Short mmCIF file of N, CA and C in Angstrom, two decimals:
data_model
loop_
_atom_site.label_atom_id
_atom_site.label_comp_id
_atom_site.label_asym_id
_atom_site.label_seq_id
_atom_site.Cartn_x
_atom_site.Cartn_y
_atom_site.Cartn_z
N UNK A 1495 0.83 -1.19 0.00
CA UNK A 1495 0.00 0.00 0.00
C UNK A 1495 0.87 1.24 0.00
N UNK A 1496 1.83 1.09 0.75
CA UNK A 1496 2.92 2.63 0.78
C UNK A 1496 3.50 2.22 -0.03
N UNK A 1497 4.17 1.38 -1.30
CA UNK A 1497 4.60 1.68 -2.24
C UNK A 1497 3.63 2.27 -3.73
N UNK A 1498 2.11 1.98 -3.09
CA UNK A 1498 1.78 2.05 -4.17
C UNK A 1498 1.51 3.62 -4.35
N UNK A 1499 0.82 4.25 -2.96
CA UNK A 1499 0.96 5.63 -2.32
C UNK A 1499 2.10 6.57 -3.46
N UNK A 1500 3.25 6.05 -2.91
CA UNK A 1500 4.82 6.44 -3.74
C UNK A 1500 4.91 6.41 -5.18
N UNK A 1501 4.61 5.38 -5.74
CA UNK A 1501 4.55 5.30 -7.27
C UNK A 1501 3.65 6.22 -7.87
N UNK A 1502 2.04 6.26 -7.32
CA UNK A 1502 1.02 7.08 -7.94
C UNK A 1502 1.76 8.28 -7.87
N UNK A 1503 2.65 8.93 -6.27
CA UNK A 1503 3.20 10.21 -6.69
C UNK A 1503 4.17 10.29 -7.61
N UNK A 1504 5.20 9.38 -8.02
CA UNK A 1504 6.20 9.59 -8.91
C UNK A 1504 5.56 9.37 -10.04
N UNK A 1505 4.41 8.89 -10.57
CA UNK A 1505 3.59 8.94 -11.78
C UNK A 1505 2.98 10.18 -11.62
N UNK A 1506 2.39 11.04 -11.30
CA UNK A 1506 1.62 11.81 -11.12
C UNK A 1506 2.93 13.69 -11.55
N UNK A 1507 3.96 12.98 -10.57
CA UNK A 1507 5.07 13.92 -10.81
C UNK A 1507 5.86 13.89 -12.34
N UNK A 1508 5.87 12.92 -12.75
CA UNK A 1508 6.30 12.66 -14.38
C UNK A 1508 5.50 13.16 -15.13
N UNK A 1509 3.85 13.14 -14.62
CA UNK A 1509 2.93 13.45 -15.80
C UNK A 1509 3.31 14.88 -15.75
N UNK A 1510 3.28 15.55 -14.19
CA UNK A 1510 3.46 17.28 -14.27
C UNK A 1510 4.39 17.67 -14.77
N UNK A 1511 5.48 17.36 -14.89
CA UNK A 1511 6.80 17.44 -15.32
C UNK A 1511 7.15 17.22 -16.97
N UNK A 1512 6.22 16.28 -17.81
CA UNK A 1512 5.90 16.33 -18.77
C UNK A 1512 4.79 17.35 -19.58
N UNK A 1513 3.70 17.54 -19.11
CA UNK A 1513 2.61 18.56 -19.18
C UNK A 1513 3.46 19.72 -19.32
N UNK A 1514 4.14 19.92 -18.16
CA UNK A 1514 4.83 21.41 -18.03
C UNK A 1514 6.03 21.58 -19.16
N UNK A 1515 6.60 20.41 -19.55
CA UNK A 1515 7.83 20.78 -20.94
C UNK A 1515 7.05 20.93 -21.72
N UNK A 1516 5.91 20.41 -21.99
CA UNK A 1516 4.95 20.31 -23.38
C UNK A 1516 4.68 21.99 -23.72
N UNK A 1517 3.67 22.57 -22.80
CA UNK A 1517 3.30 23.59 -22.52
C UNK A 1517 4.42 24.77 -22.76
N UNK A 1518 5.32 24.71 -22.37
CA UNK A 1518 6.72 25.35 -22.45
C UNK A 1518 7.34 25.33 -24.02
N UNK A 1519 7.35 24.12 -24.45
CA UNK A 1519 7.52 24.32 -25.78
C UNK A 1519 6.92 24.70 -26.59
N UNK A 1520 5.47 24.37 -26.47
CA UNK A 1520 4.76 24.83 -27.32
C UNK A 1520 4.70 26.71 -27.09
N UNK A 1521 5.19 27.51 -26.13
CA UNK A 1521 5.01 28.58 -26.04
C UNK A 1521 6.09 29.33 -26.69
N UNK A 1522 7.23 28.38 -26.43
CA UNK A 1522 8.37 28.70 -27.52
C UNK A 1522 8.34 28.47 -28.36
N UNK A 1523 7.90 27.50 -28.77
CA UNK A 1523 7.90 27.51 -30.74
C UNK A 1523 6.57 28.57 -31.07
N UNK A 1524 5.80 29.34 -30.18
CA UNK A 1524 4.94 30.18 -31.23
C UNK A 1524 5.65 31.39 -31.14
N UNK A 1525 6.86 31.91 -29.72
CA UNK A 1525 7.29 32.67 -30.16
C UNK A 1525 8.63 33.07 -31.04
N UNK A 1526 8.68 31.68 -31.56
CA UNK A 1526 9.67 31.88 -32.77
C UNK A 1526 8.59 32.25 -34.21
N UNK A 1527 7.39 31.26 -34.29
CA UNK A 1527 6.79 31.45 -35.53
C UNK A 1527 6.35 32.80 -35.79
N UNK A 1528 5.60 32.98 -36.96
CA UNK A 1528 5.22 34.25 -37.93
C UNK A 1528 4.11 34.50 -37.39
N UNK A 1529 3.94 36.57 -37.38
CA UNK A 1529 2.48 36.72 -36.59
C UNK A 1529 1.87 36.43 -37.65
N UNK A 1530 1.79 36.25 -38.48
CA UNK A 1530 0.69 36.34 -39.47
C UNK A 1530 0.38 34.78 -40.40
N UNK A 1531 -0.58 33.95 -40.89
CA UNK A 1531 -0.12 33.09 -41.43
C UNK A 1531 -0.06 33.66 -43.26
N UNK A 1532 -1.21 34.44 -43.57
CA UNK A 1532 -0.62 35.15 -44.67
C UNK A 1532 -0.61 36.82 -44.57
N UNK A 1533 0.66 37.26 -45.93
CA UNK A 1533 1.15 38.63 -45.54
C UNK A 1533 2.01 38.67 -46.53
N UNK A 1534 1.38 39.83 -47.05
CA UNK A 1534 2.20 40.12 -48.46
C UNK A 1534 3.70 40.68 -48.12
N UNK A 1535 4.57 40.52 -49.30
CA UNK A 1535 6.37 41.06 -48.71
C UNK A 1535 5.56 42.64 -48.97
N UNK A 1536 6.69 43.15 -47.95
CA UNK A 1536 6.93 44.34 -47.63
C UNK A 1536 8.35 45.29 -47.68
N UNK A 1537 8.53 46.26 -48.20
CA UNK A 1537 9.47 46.95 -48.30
C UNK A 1537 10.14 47.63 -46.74
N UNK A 1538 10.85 47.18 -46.42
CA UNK A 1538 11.50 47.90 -45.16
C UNK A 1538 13.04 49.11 -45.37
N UNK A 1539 12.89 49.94 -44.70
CA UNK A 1539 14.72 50.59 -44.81
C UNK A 1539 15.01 50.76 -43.90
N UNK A 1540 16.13 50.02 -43.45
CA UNK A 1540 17.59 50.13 -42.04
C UNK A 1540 18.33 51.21 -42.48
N UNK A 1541 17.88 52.31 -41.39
CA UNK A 1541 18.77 53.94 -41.61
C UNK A 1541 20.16 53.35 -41.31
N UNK A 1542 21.11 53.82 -41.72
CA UNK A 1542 22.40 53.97 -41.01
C UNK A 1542 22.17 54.54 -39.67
N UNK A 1543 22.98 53.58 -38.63
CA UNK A 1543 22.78 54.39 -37.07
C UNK A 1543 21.85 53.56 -37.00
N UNK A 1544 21.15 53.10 -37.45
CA UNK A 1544 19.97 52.21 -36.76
C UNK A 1544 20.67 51.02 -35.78
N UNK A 1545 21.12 51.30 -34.51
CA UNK A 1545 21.35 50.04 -33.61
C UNK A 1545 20.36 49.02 -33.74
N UNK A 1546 21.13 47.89 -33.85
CA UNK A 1546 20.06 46.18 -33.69
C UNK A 1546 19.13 45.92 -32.83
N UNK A 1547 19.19 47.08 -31.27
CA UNK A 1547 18.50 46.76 -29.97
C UNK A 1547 17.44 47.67 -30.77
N UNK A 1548 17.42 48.86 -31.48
CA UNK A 1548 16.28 50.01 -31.87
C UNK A 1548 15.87 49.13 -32.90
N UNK A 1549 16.38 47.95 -33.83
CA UNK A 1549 15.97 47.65 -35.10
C UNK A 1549 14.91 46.81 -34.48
N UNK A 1550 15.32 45.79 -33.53
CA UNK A 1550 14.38 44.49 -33.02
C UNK A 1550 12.98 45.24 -32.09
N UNK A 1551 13.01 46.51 -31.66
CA UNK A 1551 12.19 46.84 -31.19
C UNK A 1551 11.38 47.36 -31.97
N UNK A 1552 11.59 47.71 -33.49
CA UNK A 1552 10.57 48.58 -34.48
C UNK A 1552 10.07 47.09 -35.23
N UNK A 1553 11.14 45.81 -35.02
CA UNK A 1553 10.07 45.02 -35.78
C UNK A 1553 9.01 44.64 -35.35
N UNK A 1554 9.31 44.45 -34.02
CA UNK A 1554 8.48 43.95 -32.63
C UNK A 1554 7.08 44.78 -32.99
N UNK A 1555 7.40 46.22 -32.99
CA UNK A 1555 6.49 47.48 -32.31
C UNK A 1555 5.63 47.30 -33.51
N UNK A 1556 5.80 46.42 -35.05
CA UNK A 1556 5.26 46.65 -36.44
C UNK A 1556 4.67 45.54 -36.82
N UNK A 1557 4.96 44.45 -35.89
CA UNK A 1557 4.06 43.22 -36.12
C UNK A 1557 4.96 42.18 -36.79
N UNK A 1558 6.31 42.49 -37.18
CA UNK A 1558 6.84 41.56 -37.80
C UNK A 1558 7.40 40.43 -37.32
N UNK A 1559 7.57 40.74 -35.68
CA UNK A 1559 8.38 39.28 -34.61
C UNK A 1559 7.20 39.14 -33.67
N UNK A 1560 7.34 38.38 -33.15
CA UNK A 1560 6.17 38.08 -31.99
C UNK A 1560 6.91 38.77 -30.79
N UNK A 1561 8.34 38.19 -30.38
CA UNK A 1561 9.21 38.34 -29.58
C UNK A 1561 10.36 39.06 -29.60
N UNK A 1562 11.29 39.99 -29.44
CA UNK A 1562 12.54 40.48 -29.25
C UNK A 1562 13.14 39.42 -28.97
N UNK A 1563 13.10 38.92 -27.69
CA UNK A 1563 13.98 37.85 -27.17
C UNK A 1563 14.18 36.83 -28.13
N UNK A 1564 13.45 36.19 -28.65
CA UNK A 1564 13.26 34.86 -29.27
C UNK A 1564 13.90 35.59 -30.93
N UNK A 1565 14.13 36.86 -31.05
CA UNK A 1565 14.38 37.22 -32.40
C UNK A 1565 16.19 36.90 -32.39
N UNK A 1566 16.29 37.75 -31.05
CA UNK A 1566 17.61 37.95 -30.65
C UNK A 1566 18.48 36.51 -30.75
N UNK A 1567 17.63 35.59 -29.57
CA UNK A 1567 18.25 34.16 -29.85
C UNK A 1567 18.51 33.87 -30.84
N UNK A 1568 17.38 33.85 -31.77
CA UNK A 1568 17.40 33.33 -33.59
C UNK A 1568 19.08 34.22 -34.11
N UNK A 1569 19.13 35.38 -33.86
CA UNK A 1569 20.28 36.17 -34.64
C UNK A 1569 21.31 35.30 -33.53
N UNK A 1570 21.37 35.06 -32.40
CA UNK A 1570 22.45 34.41 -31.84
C UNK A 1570 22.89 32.62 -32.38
N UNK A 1571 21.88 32.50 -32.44
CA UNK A 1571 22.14 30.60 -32.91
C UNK A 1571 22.59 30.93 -34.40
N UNK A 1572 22.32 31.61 -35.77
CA UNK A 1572 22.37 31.92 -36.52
C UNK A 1572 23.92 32.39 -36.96
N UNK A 1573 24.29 33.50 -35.75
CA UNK A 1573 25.52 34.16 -36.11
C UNK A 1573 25.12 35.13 -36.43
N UNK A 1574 24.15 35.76 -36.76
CA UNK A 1574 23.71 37.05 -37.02
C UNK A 1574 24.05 38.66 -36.29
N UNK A 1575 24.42 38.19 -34.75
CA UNK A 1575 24.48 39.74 -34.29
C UNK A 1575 25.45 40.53 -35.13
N UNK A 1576 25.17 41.62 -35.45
CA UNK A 1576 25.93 42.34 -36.08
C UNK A 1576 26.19 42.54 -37.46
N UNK A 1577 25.65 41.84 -38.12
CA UNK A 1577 25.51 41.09 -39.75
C UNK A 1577 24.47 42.16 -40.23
N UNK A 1578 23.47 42.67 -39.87
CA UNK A 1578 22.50 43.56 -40.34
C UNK A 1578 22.90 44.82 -40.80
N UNK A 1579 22.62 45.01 -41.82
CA UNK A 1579 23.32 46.13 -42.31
C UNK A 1579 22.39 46.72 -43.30
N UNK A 1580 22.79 48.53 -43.16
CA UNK A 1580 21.76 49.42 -43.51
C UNK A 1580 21.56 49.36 -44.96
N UNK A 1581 20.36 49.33 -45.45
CA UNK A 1581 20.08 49.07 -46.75
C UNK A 1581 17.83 48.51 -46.98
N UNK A 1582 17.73 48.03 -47.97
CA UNK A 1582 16.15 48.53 -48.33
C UNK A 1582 16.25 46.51 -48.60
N UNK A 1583 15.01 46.04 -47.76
CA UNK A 1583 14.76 44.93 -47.45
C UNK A 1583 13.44 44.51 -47.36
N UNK A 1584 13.17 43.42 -47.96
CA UNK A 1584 11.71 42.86 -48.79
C UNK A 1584 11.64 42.09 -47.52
N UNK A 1585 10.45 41.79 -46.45
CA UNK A 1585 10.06 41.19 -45.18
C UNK A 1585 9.00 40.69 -45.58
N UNK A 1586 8.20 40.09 -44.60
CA UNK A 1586 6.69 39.90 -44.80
C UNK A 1586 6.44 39.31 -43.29
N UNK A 1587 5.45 39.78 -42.43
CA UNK A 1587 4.70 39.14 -41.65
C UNK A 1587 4.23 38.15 -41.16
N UNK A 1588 4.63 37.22 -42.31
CA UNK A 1588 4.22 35.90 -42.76
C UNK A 1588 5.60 35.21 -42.50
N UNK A 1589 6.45 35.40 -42.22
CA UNK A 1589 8.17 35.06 -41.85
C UNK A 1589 7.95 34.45 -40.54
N UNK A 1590 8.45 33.36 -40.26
CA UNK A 1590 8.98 33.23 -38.93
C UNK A 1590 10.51 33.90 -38.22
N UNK A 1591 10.24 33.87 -37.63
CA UNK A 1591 11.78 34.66 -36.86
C UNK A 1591 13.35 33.81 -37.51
N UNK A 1592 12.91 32.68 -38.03
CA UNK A 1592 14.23 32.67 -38.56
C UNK A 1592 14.01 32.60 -40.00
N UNK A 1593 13.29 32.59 -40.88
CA UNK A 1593 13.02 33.37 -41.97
C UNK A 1593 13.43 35.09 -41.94
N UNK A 1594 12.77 35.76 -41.07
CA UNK A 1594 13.35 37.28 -41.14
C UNK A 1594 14.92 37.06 -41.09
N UNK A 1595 15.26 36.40 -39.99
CA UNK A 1595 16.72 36.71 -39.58
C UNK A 1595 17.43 36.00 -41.12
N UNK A 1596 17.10 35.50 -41.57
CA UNK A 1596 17.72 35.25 -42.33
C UNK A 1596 17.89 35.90 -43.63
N UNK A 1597 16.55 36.67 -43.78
CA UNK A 1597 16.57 37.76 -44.83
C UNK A 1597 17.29 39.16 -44.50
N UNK A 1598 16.95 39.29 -43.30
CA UNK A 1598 17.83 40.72 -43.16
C UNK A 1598 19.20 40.49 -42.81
N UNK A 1599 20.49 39.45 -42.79
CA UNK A 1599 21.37 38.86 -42.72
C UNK A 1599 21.88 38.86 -44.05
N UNK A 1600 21.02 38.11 -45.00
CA UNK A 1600 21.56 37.53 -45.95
C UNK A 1600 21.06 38.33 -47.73
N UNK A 1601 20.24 38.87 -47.16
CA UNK A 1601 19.40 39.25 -48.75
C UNK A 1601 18.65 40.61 -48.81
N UNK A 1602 19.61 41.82 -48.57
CA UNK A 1602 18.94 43.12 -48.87
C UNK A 1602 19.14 43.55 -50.27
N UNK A 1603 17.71 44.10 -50.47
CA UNK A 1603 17.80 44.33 -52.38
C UNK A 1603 18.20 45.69 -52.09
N UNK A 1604 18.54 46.23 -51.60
CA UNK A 1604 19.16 47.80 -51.40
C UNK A 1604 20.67 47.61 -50.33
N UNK A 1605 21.52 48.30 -50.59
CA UNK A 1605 22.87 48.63 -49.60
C UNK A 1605 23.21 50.10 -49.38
N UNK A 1606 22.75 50.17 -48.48
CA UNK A 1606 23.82 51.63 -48.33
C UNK A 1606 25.53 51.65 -48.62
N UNK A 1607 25.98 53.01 -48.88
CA UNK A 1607 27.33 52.65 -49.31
C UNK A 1607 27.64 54.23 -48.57
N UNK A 1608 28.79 54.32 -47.63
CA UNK A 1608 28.94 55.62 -47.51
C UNK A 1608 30.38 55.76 -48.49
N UNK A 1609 30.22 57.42 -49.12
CA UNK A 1609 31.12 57.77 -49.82
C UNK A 1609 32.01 59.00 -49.00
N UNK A 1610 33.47 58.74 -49.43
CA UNK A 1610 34.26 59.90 -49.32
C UNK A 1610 33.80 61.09 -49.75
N UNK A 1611 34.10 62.26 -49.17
CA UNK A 1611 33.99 63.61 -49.47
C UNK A 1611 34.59 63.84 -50.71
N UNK A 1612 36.21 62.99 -50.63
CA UNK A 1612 37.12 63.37 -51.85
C UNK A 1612 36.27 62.70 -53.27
N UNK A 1613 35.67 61.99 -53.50
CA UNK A 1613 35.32 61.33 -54.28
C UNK A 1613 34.74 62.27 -55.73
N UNK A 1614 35.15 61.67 -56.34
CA UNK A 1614 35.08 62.42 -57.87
C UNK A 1614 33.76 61.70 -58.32
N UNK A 1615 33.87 60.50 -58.10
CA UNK A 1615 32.49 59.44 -58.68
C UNK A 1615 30.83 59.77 -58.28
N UNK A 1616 30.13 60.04 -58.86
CA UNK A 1616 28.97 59.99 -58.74
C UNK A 1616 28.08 58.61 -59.00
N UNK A 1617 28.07 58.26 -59.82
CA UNK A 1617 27.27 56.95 -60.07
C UNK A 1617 28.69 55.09 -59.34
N UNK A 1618 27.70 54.28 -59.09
CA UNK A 1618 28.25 52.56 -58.72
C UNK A 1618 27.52 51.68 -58.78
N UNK A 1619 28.15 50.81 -59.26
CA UNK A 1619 27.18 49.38 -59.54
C UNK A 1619 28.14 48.29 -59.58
N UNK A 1620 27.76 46.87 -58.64
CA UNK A 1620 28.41 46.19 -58.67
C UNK A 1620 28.52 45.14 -59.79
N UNK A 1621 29.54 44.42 -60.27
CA UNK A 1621 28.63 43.00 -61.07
C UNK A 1621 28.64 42.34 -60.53
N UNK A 1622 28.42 40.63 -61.34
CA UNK A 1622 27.64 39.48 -60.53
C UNK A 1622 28.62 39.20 -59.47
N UNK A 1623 29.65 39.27 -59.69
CA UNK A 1623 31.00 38.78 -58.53
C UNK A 1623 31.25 40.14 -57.38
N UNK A 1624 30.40 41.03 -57.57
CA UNK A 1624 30.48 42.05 -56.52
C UNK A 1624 31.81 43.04 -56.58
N UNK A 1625 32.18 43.03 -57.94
CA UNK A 1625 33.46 44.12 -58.15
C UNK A 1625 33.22 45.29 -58.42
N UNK A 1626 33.25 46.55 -57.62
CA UNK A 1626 32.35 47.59 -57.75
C UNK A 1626 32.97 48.82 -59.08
N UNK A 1627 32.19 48.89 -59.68
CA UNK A 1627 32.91 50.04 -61.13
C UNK A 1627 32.00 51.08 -61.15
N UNK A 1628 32.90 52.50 -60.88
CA UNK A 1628 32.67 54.14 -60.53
C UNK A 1628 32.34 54.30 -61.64
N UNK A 1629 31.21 55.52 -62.14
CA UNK A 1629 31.29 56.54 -63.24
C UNK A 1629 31.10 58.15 -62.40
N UNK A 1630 31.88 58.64 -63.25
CA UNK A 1630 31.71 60.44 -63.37
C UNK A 1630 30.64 60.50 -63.44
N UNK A 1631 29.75 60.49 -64.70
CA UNK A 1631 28.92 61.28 -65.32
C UNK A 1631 28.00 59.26 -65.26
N UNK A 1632 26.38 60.22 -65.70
CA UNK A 1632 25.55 59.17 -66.11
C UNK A 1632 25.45 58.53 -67.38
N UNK A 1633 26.58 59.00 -67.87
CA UNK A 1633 26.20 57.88 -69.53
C UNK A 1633 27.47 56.77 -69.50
N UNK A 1634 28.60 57.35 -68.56
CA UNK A 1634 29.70 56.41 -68.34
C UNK A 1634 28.87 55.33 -67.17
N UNK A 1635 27.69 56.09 -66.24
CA UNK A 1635 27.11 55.07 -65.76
C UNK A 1635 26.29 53.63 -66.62
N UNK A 1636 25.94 54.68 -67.35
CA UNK A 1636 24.94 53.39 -68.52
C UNK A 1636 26.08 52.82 -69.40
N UNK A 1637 27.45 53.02 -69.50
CA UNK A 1637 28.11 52.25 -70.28
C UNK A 1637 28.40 50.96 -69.29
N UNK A 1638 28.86 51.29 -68.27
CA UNK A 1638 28.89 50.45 -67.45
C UNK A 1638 27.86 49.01 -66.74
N UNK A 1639 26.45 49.86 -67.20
CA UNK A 1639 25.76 48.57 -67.21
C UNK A 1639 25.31 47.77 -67.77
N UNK A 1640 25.77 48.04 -69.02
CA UNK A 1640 25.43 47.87 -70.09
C UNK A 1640 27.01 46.40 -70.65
N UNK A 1641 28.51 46.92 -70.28
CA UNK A 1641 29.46 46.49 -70.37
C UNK A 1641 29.08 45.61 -68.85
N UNK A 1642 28.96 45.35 -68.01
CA UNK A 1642 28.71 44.62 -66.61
C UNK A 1642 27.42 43.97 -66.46
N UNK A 1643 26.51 44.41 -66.57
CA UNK A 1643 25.29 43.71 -66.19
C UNK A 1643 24.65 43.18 -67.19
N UNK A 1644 24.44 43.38 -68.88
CA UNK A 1644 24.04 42.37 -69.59
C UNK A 1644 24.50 41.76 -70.31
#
């Protein structure tokens, strides 16, 4: 009888102990997933100066993460801190947190570029291998994309 007393509690304690990881995970995996299940891409722009702690709080504040924390982790398991860089970036709502992190890491259709004061060049464009070629003027720009990009 007192072992059986004992067992019902160590059964009873496994079930809570299981219930409670279940519950736990499941609260973490929604705050990794996407608020939205559909959501058209969206155009975003990372100012220069935009710190990562101000960036994760405007995605937060815009509907695009569920979580800061859980964004942050994602950029930590990832390798991401610091990788974000200012430039014009296609998102969507519909992203889970490591979908975003991985787009704003890996795939901005815009770059900022800061230029020297001394700089003579007005127009840049990279080609497919990312070798960047200056023009003066805009028709040495269009020769250039013309000689590079098609």
């Amino acid at each position: 009888m007192l072992t059986m007393n004992r067992t019902k509690k160590i059964l009873i304690g496994v079930a809570v102990a299981l219930l409670a990881s279940l519950l736990l995970a499941l609260f973490a995996l929604y705050q990794f997933s996407a608020p939205q299940s559909k959501a058209p891409e969206e155009r975003i722009i990372i100012n220069l100066g935009t710190s990562e702690k101000e960036l994760i709080n405007q995605l937060h504040a815009q509907g695009y993460i569920r979580s800061p924390l859980a964004f942050s982790m994602v950029l930590t398991i990832k390798g991401g801190h610091g990788k974000i860089e200012p430039g014009g970036y296609l998102i969507s709502k519909a992203m889970s947190a490591w979908q975003l992190a991985d787009s704003l890491v890996n795939h901005p259709y815009q770059r900022w570029v800061l230029l020297p004061k001394e700089t003579e060049y007005l127009y840049f464009l990279h080609d497919q291998e990312g070798k960047i070629h200056p023009a003066r003027t805009y028709e040495e720009h269009l020769e250039n994309i013309e000689k590079y990009l098609r």
